[in-house]
PDB file of C-alpha atoms and ligand atoms in Angstrom:
ATOM      1  CA  MET A   1    -120.982 -41.953 -34.415  1.00 41.00           C
ATOM      2  CA  ASN A   2    -123.357 -41.287 -31.531  1.00 44.00           C
ATOM      3  CA  ARG A   3    -121.043 -38.681 -30.208  1.00 43.00           C
ATOM      4  CA  ILE A   4    -121.614 -36.400 -33.221  1.00 45.00           C
ATOM      5  CA  ALA A   5    -125.341 -36.713 -32.707  1.00 42.00           C
ATOM      6  CA  PHE A   6    -125.030 -34.404 -29.840  1.00 40.00           C
ATOM      7  CA  PHE A   7    -123.470 -31.750 -31.945  1.00 41.00           C
ATOM      8  CA  PHE A   8    -126.353 -30.579 -34.072  1.00 41.00           C
ATOM      9  CA  LEU A   9    -128.980 -28.330 -32.769  1.00 37.00           C
ATOM     10  CA  ALA A  10    -132.132 -30.316 -32.394  1.00 39.00           C
ATOM     11  CA  CYS A  11    -135.014 -28.030 -33.076  1.00 40.00           C
ATOM     12  CA  LEU A  12    -138.513 -29.093 -33.013  1.00 39.00           C
ATOM     13  CA  PHE A  13    -141.887 -27.895 -33.994  1.00 38.00           C
ATOM     14  CA  LEU A  14    -144.755 -30.140 -33.000  1.00 35.00           C
ATOM     15  CA  ALA A  15    -147.605 -29.759 -35.366  1.00 31.00           C
ATOM     16  CA  SER A  16    -150.770 -27.977 -34.526  1.00 30.00           C
ATOM     17  CA  CYS A  17    -151.080 -27.438 -38.199  1.00 33.00           C
ATOM     18  CA  ASN A  18    -153.787 -24.888 -38.289  1.00 28.00           C
ATOM     19  CA  ASP A  19    -155.468 -23.791 -41.507  1.00 26.00           C
ATOM     20  CA  VAL A  20    -155.818 -20.007 -41.348  1.00 27.00           C
ATOM     21  CA  ASP A  21    -155.889 -17.274 -43.956  1.00 28.00           C
ATOM     22  CA  ARG A  22    -152.682 -16.269 -45.512  1.00 32.00           C
ATOM     23  CA  VAL A  23    -151.233 -12.851 -44.775  1.00 35.00           C
ATOM     24  CA  ILE A  24    -150.205 -10.317 -47.278  1.00 37.00           C
ATOM     25  CA  GLY A  25    -146.501  -9.431 -47.119  1.00 40.00           C
ATOM     26  CA  ARG A  26    -145.203  -6.830 -44.726  1.00 43.00           C
ATOM     27  CA  ASP A  27    -144.343  -3.227 -45.675  1.00 47.00           C
ATOM     28  CA  LYS A  28    -140.966  -3.693 -47.295  1.00 51.00           C
ATOM     29  CA  LYS A  29    -139.790  -0.221 -46.276  1.00 56.00           C
ATOM     30  CA  LYS A  30    -140.041  -1.093 -42.629  1.00 73.00           C
ATOM     31  CA  PRO A  31    -137.044  -3.060 -41.338  1.00 83.00           C
ATOM     32  CA  VAL A  32    -137.928  -6.098 -39.250  1.00 87.00           C
ATOM     33  CA  THR A  33    -136.882  -5.716 -35.613  1.00 87.00           C
ATOM     34  CA  TYR A  34    -135.851  -8.514 -33.266  1.00 86.00           C
ATOM     35  CA  SER A  35    -136.739  -8.104 -29.545  1.00 86.00           C
ATOM     36  CA  PHE A  36    -135.679 -10.523 -26.845  1.00 82.00           C
ATOM     37  CA  SER A  37    -137.033  -8.497 -23.973  1.00 80.00           C
ATOM     38  CA  CYS A  38    -139.802 -11.098 -23.607  1.00 79.00           C
ATOM     39  CA  ILE A  39    -137.323 -13.719 -22.434  1.00 72.00           C
ATOM     40  CA  ASP A  40    -134.826 -11.457 -20.631  1.00 66.00           C
ATOM     41  CA  SER A  41    -136.307 -12.218 -17.260  1.00 55.00           C
ATOM     42  CA  ALA A  42    -136.196 -15.983 -17.928  1.00 52.00           C
ATOM     43  CA  VAL A  43    -132.817 -16.260 -19.746  1.00 47.00           C
ATOM     44  CA  GLY A  44    -130.736 -13.215 -18.830  1.00 45.00           C
ATOM     45  CA  GLY A  45    -131.960 -12.823 -15.205  1.00 45.00           C
ATOM     46  CA  SER A  46    -130.188 -15.885 -13.910  1.00 49.00           C
ATOM     47  CA  SER A  47    -126.729 -15.149 -12.571  1.00 48.00           C
ATOM     48  CA  ALA A  48    -125.786 -18.822 -13.181  1.00 48.00           C
ATOM     49  CA  ASN A  49    -126.725 -18.482 -16.855  1.00 52.00           C
ATOM     50  CA  LYS A  50    -124.822 -15.237 -17.104  1.00 53.00           C
ATOM     51  CA  ARG A  51    -121.683 -16.883 -15.712  1.00 50.00           C
ATOM     52  CA  LEU A  52    -121.988 -19.775 -18.099  1.00 53.00           C
ATOM     53  CA  ASP A  53    -122.524 -17.353 -20.954  1.00 57.00           C
ATOM     54  CA  LYS A  54    -119.405 -15.614 -19.995  1.00 55.00           C
ATOM     55  CA  VAL A  55    -117.394 -18.724 -19.782  1.00 54.00           C
ATOM     56  CA  GLY A  56    -118.618 -19.681 -23.178  1.00 58.00           C
ATOM     57  CA  ASP A  57    -117.557 -16.388 -24.644  1.00 59.00           C
ATOM     58  CA  LEU A  58    -114.176 -16.665 -23.096  1.00 56.00           C
ATOM     59  CA  ILE A  59    -113.644 -20.201 -24.353  1.00 55.00           C
ATOM     60  CA  ARG A  60    -114.568 -19.063 -27.803  1.00 54.00           C
ATOM     61  CA  ASP A  61    -112.257 -16.052 -27.642  1.00 56.00           C
ATOM     62  CA  ILE A  62    -109.131 -17.955 -26.699  1.00 53.00           C
ATOM     63  CA  GLY A  63    -109.908 -21.098 -28.655  1.00 58.00           C
ATOM     64  CA  VAL A  64    -111.007 -21.342 -32.178  1.00 59.00           C
ATOM     65  CA  SER A  65    -111.345 -18.130 -34.184  1.00 66.00           C
ATOM     66  CA  GLU A  66    -114.812 -17.406 -35.401  1.00 67.00           C
ATOM     67  CA  LYS A  67    -113.324 -16.430 -38.694  1.00 74.00           C
ATOM     68  CA  SER A  68    -111.942 -19.966 -39.133  1.00 83.00           C
ATOM     69  CA  ILE A  69    -115.453 -21.346 -39.230  1.00 89.00           C
ATOM     70  CA  THR A  70    -116.279 -20.247 -42.775  1.00 94.00           C
ATOM     71  CA  ASP A  71    -119.358 -21.082 -44.683  1.00 96.00           C
ATOM     72  CA  ASP A  72    -117.282 -23.723 -46.526  1.00 96.00           C
ATOM     73  CA  VAL A  73    -116.177 -25.225 -43.208  1.00 93.00           C
ATOM     74  CA  GLN A  74    -119.778 -25.317 -41.944  1.00 94.00           C
ATOM     75  CA  SER A  75    -120.878 -26.973 -45.131  1.00 96.00           C
ATOM     76  CA  GLU A  76    -118.095 -29.601 -44.938  1.00 94.00           C
ATOM     77  CA  TYR A  77    -119.126 -30.354 -41.334  1.00 92.00           C
ATOM     78  CA  GLY A  78    -122.656 -30.941 -42.589  1.00 93.00           C
ATOM     79  CA  ARG A  79    -121.494 -33.178 -45.392  1.00 94.00           C
ATOM     80  CA  GLU A  80    -119.332 -35.318 -43.044  1.00 92.00           C
ATOM     81  CA  PHE A  81    -122.118 -35.471 -40.459  1.00 91.00           C
ATOM     82  CA  HIS A  82    -124.662 -36.581 -43.040  1.00 93.00           C
ATOM     83  CA  GLU A  83    -122.407 -39.304 -44.557  1.00 93.00           C
ATOM     84  CA  GLN A  84    -121.550 -40.650 -41.082  1.00 90.00           C
ATOM     85  CA  MET A  85    -125.148 -40.760 -39.894  1.00 90.00           C
ATOM     86  CA  ILE A  86    -126.179 -42.585 -43.169  1.00 93.00           C
ATOM     87  CA  ALA A  87    -123.256 -44.875 -43.028  1.00 93.00           C
ATOM     88  CA  ASP A  88    -123.837 -46.100 -39.463  1.00 89.00           C
ATOM     89  CA  GLY A  89    -127.631 -46.404 -39.905  1.00 92.00           C
ATOM     90  CA  SER A  90    -128.460 -43.620 -37.546  1.00 89.00           C
ATOM     91  CA  PHE A  91    -130.403 -41.829 -40.322  1.00 92.00           C
ATOM     92  CA  LYS A  92    -132.633 -43.606 -42.747  1.00 96.00           C
ATOM     93  CA  LEU A  93    -133.909 -41.481 -45.643  1.00 98.00           C
ATOM     94  CA  MET A  94    -137.441 -41.701 -46.799  1.00 98.00           C
ATOM     95  CA  LYS A  95    -137.837 -42.947 -50.368  1.00 96.00           C
ATOM     96  CA  ASP A  96    -140.435 -40.591 -51.707  1.00 97.00           C
ATOM     97  CA  ALA A  97    -139.323 -38.656 -54.791  1.00 98.00           C
ATOM     98  CA  ALA A  98    -142.387 -36.362 -54.803  1.00 97.00           C
ATOM     99  CA  LEU A  99    -141.919 -35.484 -51.168  1.00 97.00           C
ATOM    100  CA  GLN A 100    -138.195 -34.789 -51.690  1.00 98.00           C
ATOM    101  CA  SER A 101    -139.001 -32.558 -54.668  1.00 98.00           C
ATOM    102  CA  LYS A 102    -141.489 -30.580 -52.599  1.00 98.00           C
ATOM    103  CA  LEU A 103    -139.087 -30.170 -49.678  1.00 98.00           C
ATOM    104  CA  GLU A 104    -136.334 -28.977 -52.009  1.00 98.00           C
ATOM    105  CA  ALA A 105    -138.667 -26.455 -53.702  1.00 98.00           C
ATOM    106  CA  MET A 106    -139.857 -25.089 -50.381  1.00 98.00           C
ATOM    107  CA  LEU A 107    -136.245 -24.787 -49.129  1.00 98.00           C
ATOM    108  CA  ALA A 108    -135.141 -23.021 -52.334  1.00 98.00           C
ATOM    109  CA  SER A 109    -138.037 -20.549 -52.131  1.00 98.00           C
ATOM    110  CA  LEU A 110    -137.266 -19.747 -48.495  1.00 98.00           C
ATOM    111  CA  LEU A 111    -133.497 -19.334 -49.098  1.00 98.00           C
ATOM    112  CA  ALA A 112    -134.275 -16.972 -51.958  1.00 98.00           C
ATOM    113  CA  LYS A 113    -135.902 -14.575 -49.467  1.00 97.00           C
ATOM    114  CA  ARG A 114    -132.760 -14.157 -47.318  1.00 97.00           C
ATOM    115  CA  GLU A 115    -131.729 -10.544 -47.150  1.00 94.00           C
ATOM    116  CA  LYS A 116    -127.925 -11.255 -46.668  1.00 94.00           C
ATOM    117  CA  PRO A 117    -127.505 -14.820 -47.796  1.00 97.00           C
ATOM    118  CA  SER A 118    -124.534 -16.839 -46.426  1.00 97.00           C
ATOM    119  CA  GLY A 119    -122.556 -19.116 -48.642  1.00 97.00           C
ATOM    120  CA  ILE A 120    -123.584 -22.160 -46.622  1.00 98.00           C
ATOM    121  CA  VAL A 121    -124.686 -25.064 -48.874  1.00 98.00           C
ATOM    122  CA  TYR A 122    -128.138 -26.288 -47.881  1.00 98.00           C
ATOM    123  CA  LYS A 123    -129.734 -29.611 -48.410  1.00 98.00           C
ATOM    124  CA  ILE A 124    -132.932 -31.074 -47.033  1.00 98.00           C
ATOM    125  CA  TYR A 125    -133.900 -34.632 -46.069  1.00 98.00           C
ATOM    126  CA  ALA A 126    -136.975 -36.549 -44.871  1.00 98.00           C
ATOM    127  CA  LEU A 127    -136.031 -39.128 -42.281  1.00 96.00           C
ATOM    128  CA  GLU A 128    -137.767 -42.416 -41.518  1.00 97.00           C
ATOM    129  CA  ASP A 129    -138.322 -41.640 -37.869  1.00 91.00           C
ATOM    130  CA  THR A 130    -141.319 -41.892 -35.564  1.00 90.00           C
ATOM    131  CA  VAL A 131    -140.211 -39.075 -33.356  1.00 83.00           C
ATOM    132  CA  ILE A 132    -141.679 -35.703 -34.266  1.00 80.00           C
ATOM    133  CA  ASN A 133    -138.650 -33.583 -34.943  1.00 83.00           C
ATOM    134  CA  ALA A 134    -136.706 -31.304 -37.173  1.00 87.00           C
ATOM    135  CA  PHE A 135    -133.066 -30.165 -36.891  1.00 88.00           C
ATOM    136  CA  THR A 136    -130.059 -28.938 -38.747  1.00 90.00           C
ATOM    137  CA  PHE A 137    -126.267 -29.029 -38.846  1.00 90.00           C
ATOM    138  CA  GLY A 138    -123.840 -27.610 -41.395  1.00 93.00           C
ATOM    139  CA  GLY A 139    -126.526 -26.660 -43.849  1.00 96.00           C
ATOM    140  CA  ARG A 140    -128.224 -30.000 -43.721  1.00 96.00           C
ATOM    141  CA  ILE A 141    -131.848 -29.840 -42.653  1.00 95.00           C
ATOM    142  CA  TYR A 142    -133.714 -32.914 -41.444  1.00 94.00           C
ATOM    143  CA  VAL A 143    -137.434 -33.288 -40.952  1.00 94.00           C
ATOM    144  CA  THR A 144    -138.757 -36.595 -39.592  1.00 92.00           C
ATOM    145  CA  LYS A 145    -141.558 -38.629 -41.116  1.00 95.00           C
ATOM    146  CA  ALA A 146    -143.628 -38.067 -37.968  1.00 89.00           C
ATOM    147  CA  MET A 147    -143.260 -34.343 -38.325  1.00 88.00           C
ATOM    148  CA  LEU A 148    -144.203 -34.441 -41.945  1.00 93.00           C
ATOM    149  CA  ALA A 149    -147.184 -36.405 -41.082  1.00 90.00           C
ATOM    150  CA  LYS A 150    -148.318 -33.697 -38.596  1.00 83.00           C
ATOM    151  CA  CYS A 151    -147.799 -31.129 -41.302  1.00 88.00           C
ATOM    152  CA  ALA A 152    -149.579 -32.951 -44.115  1.00 87.00           C
ATOM    153  CA  GLY A 153    -151.435 -30.359 -46.156  1.00 84.00           C
ATOM    154  CA  LYS A 154    -150.148 -27.654 -43.797  1.00 86.00           C
ATOM    155  CA  ASP A 155    -147.439 -25.863 -45.742  1.00 94.00           C
ATOM    156  CA  ASP A 156    -147.568 -22.735 -43.507  1.00 92.00           C
ATOM    157  CA  LEU A 157    -146.236 -24.849 -40.667  1.00 90.00           C
ATOM    158  CA  LEU A 158    -143.787 -26.800 -42.774  1.00 94.00           C
ATOM    159  CA  ALA A 159    -142.338 -23.602 -44.135  1.00 96.00           C
ATOM    160  CA  ALA A 160    -141.973 -22.165 -40.624  1.00 93.00           C
ATOM    161  CA  ILE A 161    -140.139 -25.237 -39.514  1.00 91.00           C
ATOM    162  CA  ILE A 162    -137.695 -25.149 -42.410  1.00 95.00           C
ATOM    163  CA  GLY A 163    -137.337 -21.411 -42.082  1.00 96.00           C
ATOM    164  CA  HIS A 164    -136.452 -21.891 -38.443  1.00 92.00           C
ATOM    165  CA  GLU A 165    -133.728 -24.358 -39.276  1.00 93.00           C
ATOM    166  CA  ILE A 166    -132.321 -21.995 -41.956  1.00 96.00           C
ATOM    167  CA  GLY A 167    -132.266 -19.336 -39.255  1.00 95.00           C
ATOM    168  CA  HIS A 168    -130.004 -21.370 -37.018  1.00 91.00           C
ATOM    169  CA  SER A 169    -127.384 -21.353 -39.734  1.00 94.00           C
ATOM    170  CA  GLU A 170    -127.843 -17.859 -41.055  1.00 96.00           C
ATOM    171  CA  MET A 171    -127.772 -16.248 -37.587  1.00 93.00           C
ATOM    172  CA  GLY A 172    -124.472 -18.067 -36.746  1.00 91.00           C
ATOM    173  CA  HIS A 173    -125.791 -20.492 -34.190  1.00 88.00           C
ATOM    174  CA  ILE A 174    -124.303 -23.509 -35.904  1.00 88.00           C
ATOM    175  CA  LYS A 175    -121.035 -21.680 -36.343  1.00 88.00           C
ATOM    176  CA  ALA A 176    -120.830 -21.151 -32.597  1.00 83.00           C
ATOM    177  CA  THR A 177    -121.633 -24.816 -32.144  1.00 82.00           C
ATOM    178  CA  ILE A 178    -118.805 -25.870 -34.410  1.00 84.00           C
ATOM    179  CA  GLN A 179    -116.400 -23.490 -32.677  1.00 81.00           C
ATOM    180  CA  GLU A 180    -117.179 -25.233 -29.426  1.00 76.00           C
ATOM    181  CA  ILE A 181    -116.754 -28.653 -30.909  1.00 78.00           C
ATOM    182  CA  GLU A 182    -113.385 -27.635 -32.369  1.00 79.00           C
ATOM    183  CA  LEU A 183    -112.252 -26.100 -29.190  1.00 75.00           C
ATOM    184  CA  SER A 184    -113.246 -29.029 -27.008  1.00 72.00           C
ATOM    185  CA  ASN A 185    -111.458 -31.387 -29.392  1.00 73.00           C
ATOM    186  CA  LYS A 186    -108.411 -29.158 -29.430  1.00 71.00           C
ATOM    187  CA  VAL A 187    -108.068 -28.674 -25.683  1.00 68.00           C
ATOM    188  CA  PHE A 188    -109.272 -31.922 -24.255  1.00 67.00           C
ATOM    189  CA  GLY A 189    -108.750 -34.365 -27.118  1.00 67.00           C
ATOM    190  CA  GLU A 190    -111.538 -35.701 -29.296  1.00 64.00           C
ATOM    191  CA  LYS A 191    -113.142 -38.111 -26.847  1.00 60.00           C
ATOM    192  CA  THR A 192    -112.968 -36.096 -23.663  1.00 60.00           C
ATOM    193  CA  GLY A 193    -113.707 -32.898 -25.612  1.00 55.00           C
ATOM    194  CA  ALA A 194    -117.009 -34.287 -26.701  1.00 60.00           C
ATOM    195  CA  THR A 195    -118.012 -35.021 -23.166  1.00 58.00           C
ATOM    196  CA  VAL A 196    -117.222 -31.495 -21.980  1.00 55.00           C
ATOM    197  CA  PHE A 197    -119.058 -30.119 -24.973  1.00 57.00           C
ATOM    198  CA  GLU A 198    -122.180 -32.143 -24.226  1.00 59.00           C
ATOM    199  CA  LEU A 199    -121.988 -31.125 -20.573  1.00 54.00           C
ATOM    200  CA  LYS A 200    -121.825 -27.495 -21.449  1.00 56.00           C
ATOM    201  CA  ARG A 201    -124.679 -27.748 -23.891  1.00 57.00           C
ATOM    202  CA  PHE A 202    -126.782 -29.370 -21.127  1.00 50.00           C
ATOM    203  CA  LEU A 203    -125.899 -26.655 -18.638  1.00 49.00           C
ATOM    204  CA  THR A 204    -126.505 -23.807 -21.005  1.00 53.00           C
ATOM    205  CA  ALA A 205    -129.747 -25.164 -22.465  1.00 52.00           C
ATOM    206  CA  SER A 206    -131.837 -22.407 -21.030  1.00 51.00           C
ATOM    207  CA  ALA A 207    -129.481 -19.803 -22.499  1.00 53.00           C
ATOM    208  CA  ASN A 208    -130.216 -21.315 -25.938  1.00 74.00           C
ATOM    209  CA  GLN A 209    -133.706 -20.183 -25.682  1.00 76.00           C
ATOM    210  CA  LYS A 210    -132.533 -16.917 -27.165  1.00 82.00           C
ATOM    211  CA  ASN A 211    -131.164 -18.747 -30.216  1.00 85.00           C
ATOM    212  CA  GLU A 212    -134.420 -20.711 -30.604  1.00 84.00           C
ATOM    213  CA  LEU A 213    -136.379 -17.502 -30.539  1.00 87.00           C
ATOM    214  CA  GLU A 214    -134.034 -15.828 -32.973  1.00 91.00           C
ATOM    215  CA  ALA A 215    -134.403 -18.778 -35.313  1.00 91.00           C
ATOM    216  CA  ASP A 216    -138.185 -18.485 -34.956  1.00 90.00           C
ATOM    217  CA  TYR A 217    -138.068 -14.856 -35.901  1.00 94.00           C
ATOM    218  CA  TYR A 218    -135.814 -15.515 -38.858  1.00 95.00           C
ATOM    219  CA  GLY A 219    -138.045 -18.328 -40.140  1.00 94.00           C
ATOM    220  CA  ILE A 220    -141.189 -16.216 -39.671  1.00 94.00           C
ATOM    221  CA  ASN A 221    -139.687 -13.350 -41.614  1.00 95.00           C
ATOM    222  CA  LEU A 222    -138.958 -15.672 -44.517  1.00 97.00           C
ATOM    223  CA  THR A 223    -142.392 -17.284 -44.554  1.00 96.00           C
ATOM    224  CA  ASN A 224    -144.071 -13.861 -44.323  1.00 95.00           C
ATOM    225  CA  GLU A 225    -142.088 -12.796 -47.421  1.00 96.00           C
ATOM    226  CA  LEU A 226    -143.510 -15.785 -49.215  1.00 96.00           C
ATOM    227  CA  GLY A 227    -147.083 -15.013 -48.135  1.00 96.00           C
ATOM    228  CA  TYR A 228    -147.516 -17.914 -45.733  1.00 95.00           C
ATOM    229  CA  ASP A 229    -149.596 -17.488 -42.626  1.00 93.00           C
ATOM    230  CA  VAL A 230    -147.361 -16.075 -39.897  1.00 91.00           C
ATOM    231  CA  CYS A 231    -149.690 -16.972 -37.049  1.00 92.00           C
ATOM    232  CA  THR A 232    -149.344 -20.721 -37.584  1.00 84.00           C
ATOM    233  CA  ALA A 233    -146.211 -20.950 -35.443  1.00 79.00           C
ATOM    234  CA  VAL A 234    -147.876 -18.997 -32.692  1.00 82.00           C
ATOM    235  CA  ALA A 235    -150.799 -21.320 -32.753  1.00 80.00           C
ATOM    236  CA  PHE A 236    -148.463 -24.217 -32.704  1.00 75.00           C
ATOM    237  CA  TRP A 237    -146.547 -23.051 -29.656  1.00 73.00           C
ATOM    238  CA  LYS A 238    -149.833 -22.214 -27.843  1.00 74.00           C
ATOM    239  CA  GLU A 239    -151.193 -25.561 -28.383  1.00 69.00           C
ATOM    240  CA  MET A 240    -147.978 -27.149 -27.319  1.00 66.00           C
ATOM    241  CA  ALA A 241    -147.831 -24.989 -24.081  1.00 65.00           C
ATOM    242  CA  SER A 242    -151.289 -26.374 -23.224  1.00 63.00           C
ATOM    243  CA  ASN A 243    -150.673 -29.955 -24.195  1.00 58.00           C
ATOM    244  CA  GLU A 244    -147.122 -30.695 -23.282  1.00 54.00           C
ATOM    245  CA  ASN A 245    -148.080 -33.945 -21.531  1.00 48.00           C
ATOM    246  CA  ARG A 246    -149.289 -35.346 -24.817  1.00 46.00           C
ATOM    247  CA  TYR A 247    -145.834 -35.074 -26.302  1.00 44.00           C
ATOM    248  CA  SER A 248    -143.934 -37.589 -24.152  1.00 40.00           C
ATOM    249  CA  GLU A 249    -142.218 -38.949 -27.237  1.00 39.00           C
ATOM    250  CA  VAL A 250    -140.105 -35.784 -27.452  1.00 40.00           C
ATOM    251  CA  GLU A 251    -139.461 -35.534 -23.719  1.00 39.00           C
ATOM    252  CA  ASP A 252    -135.733 -34.981 -24.289  1.00 37.00           C
ATOM    253  CA  PHE A 253    -136.491 -31.929 -26.379  1.00 40.00           C
ATOM    254  CA  PHE A 254    -138.662 -30.376 -23.887  1.00 39.00           C
ATOM    255  CA  ARG A 255    -136.070 -30.833 -21.159  1.00 40.00           C
ATOM    256  CA  THR A 256    -133.939 -28.279 -23.016  1.00 42.00           C
ATOM    257  CA  HIS A 257    -136.774 -26.146 -24.498  1.00 47.00           C
ATOM    258  CA  PRO A 258    -139.266 -25.683 -21.667  1.00 47.00           C
ATOM    259  CA  PHE A 259    -140.646 -22.417 -22.706  1.00 63.00           C
ATOM    260  CA  SER A 260    -143.414 -23.038 -25.211  1.00 72.00           C
ATOM    261  CA  SER A 261    -145.833 -20.504 -23.691  1.00 74.00           C
ATOM    262  CA  LEU A 262    -143.224 -17.772 -23.466  1.00 78.00           C
ATOM    263  CA  ARG A 263    -142.101 -18.613 -27.019  1.00 80.00           C
ATOM    264  CA  ALA A 264    -145.589 -18.200 -28.339  1.00 82.00           C
ATOM    265  CA  GLU A 265    -145.908 -14.828 -26.576  1.00 84.00           C
ATOM    266  CA  CYS A 266    -142.569 -13.578 -27.952  1.00 88.00           C
ATOM    267  CA  LEU A 267    -143.547 -14.615 -31.501  1.00 89.00           C
ATOM    268  CA  MET A 268    -146.888 -12.943 -31.225  1.00 91.00           C
ATOM    269  CA  ASN A 269    -145.268  -9.768 -30.118  1.00 92.00           C
ATOM    270  CA  HIS A 270    -142.815  -9.993 -32.957  1.00 93.00           C
ATOM    271  CA  ILE A 271    -145.608 -10.504 -35.524  1.00 94.00           C
ATOM    272  CA  ARG A 272    -147.666  -7.688 -34.018  1.00 93.00           C
ATOM    273  CA  THR A 273    -144.702  -5.261 -34.106  1.00 93.00           C
ATOM    274  CA  ASN A 274    -143.336  -6.192 -37.521  1.00 93.00           C
ATOM    275  CA  PHE A 275    -146.308  -7.362 -39.527  1.00 92.00           C
ATOM    276  CA  ASN A 276    -149.130  -5.490 -37.833  1.00 91.00           C
ATOM    277  CA  ARG A 277    -151.042  -8.708 -37.276  1.00 91.00           C
ATOM    278  CA  ASP A 278    -152.775  -9.974 -34.158  1.00 92.00           C
ATOM    279  CA  CYS A 279    -152.464 -13.708 -33.668  1.00 90.00           C
ATOM    280  CA  GLY A 280    -154.790 -13.872 -30.714  1.00 81.00           C
ATOM    281  CA  GLY A 281    -154.564 -13.909 -26.959  1.00 57.00           C
ATOM    282  CA  ILE A 282    -151.952 -16.075 -25.359  1.00 45.00           C
ATOM    283  CA  ASN A 283    -154.444 -17.489 -22.881  1.00 42.00           C
ATOM    284  CA  LYS A 284    -156.661 -18.977 -25.611  1.00 41.00           C
ATOM    285  CA  ALA A 285    -154.136 -21.789 -25.870  1.00 39.00           C
ATOM    286  CA  ALA A 286    -156.536 -24.466 -27.149  1.00 39.00           C
ATOM    287  CA  SER A 287    -158.227 -22.399 -29.835  1.00 40.00           C
ATOM    288  CA  LEU A 288    -157.185 -21.691 -33.322  1.00 41.00           C
ATOM    289  CA  PRO A 289    -156.298 -18.056 -34.207  1.00 42.00           C
ATOM    290  CA  GLN A 290    -159.265 -16.455 -35.909  1.00 38.00           C
ATOM    291  CA  VAL A 291    -157.825 -14.363 -38.556  1.00 37.00           C
ATOM    292  CA  THR A 292    -159.393 -12.118 -41.080  1.00 36.00           C
ATOM    293  CA  LYS A 293    -157.464 -10.102 -43.609  1.00 32.00           C
TER     294      LYS A 293
HETATM  295 ZN1   ZN B   1    -134.167 -24.657 -33.180  1.00 79.03          ZN
END
């Protein structure tokens, strides 16, 4: 089932894993605001991207109703996806009961902080995989062994990663993906539809930067509620922006997510606006954020 492997949103956090002080929770009276102006020039400014966005909207409008992709449908997609990937050997689960318990506890604590929780059924798995990666589909969240090694002892980062993946589901990104899968299959037949879908995803990769950022914001909000350090993700993206050549093992990911520096800047703005916290200058890419609270 290699085809379906293209259908989940691959979302990665390489680990810079910085130990910094934890931040006290934000003022609960102040609603969190999401701003995408920091990427407007990069994402919205391209006429080609705008055309592709419009085509995507049109396809969704005439094709598969958004309402038909219920939380139950998403969860079922996740269940089928998981079973197929295990059955054909694409995914090999780590056999570590203590690790699994820790991941499940962290997932549960993050889910408990959602303001308007969906009915999506969430599960989390550790994969035997040497590629540093994390991704989600249909409520199933996967973190690779290599990613977990990067995050050893760095729960701030691990929580941000899991929170990011939760964000993709809660913000409707996976729902939109499933809509496109169903429409492609419906219009072009399952085999051809998959090809069209993959092509469109490749072409619209830059437009997905907004989704990545939205998932970042969502995850950071959850981790902030739990008292984790919110600057960890910023430090991570800063380091990645300055060291992208080191991460050749995830070249495919960076082909579709080439905006580490911009992402760090957007996150830093989000944290400053919503949590009144300064995570440090964007140009100090190689240094850890020096935080006092
Ligand atoms: Zn992502």
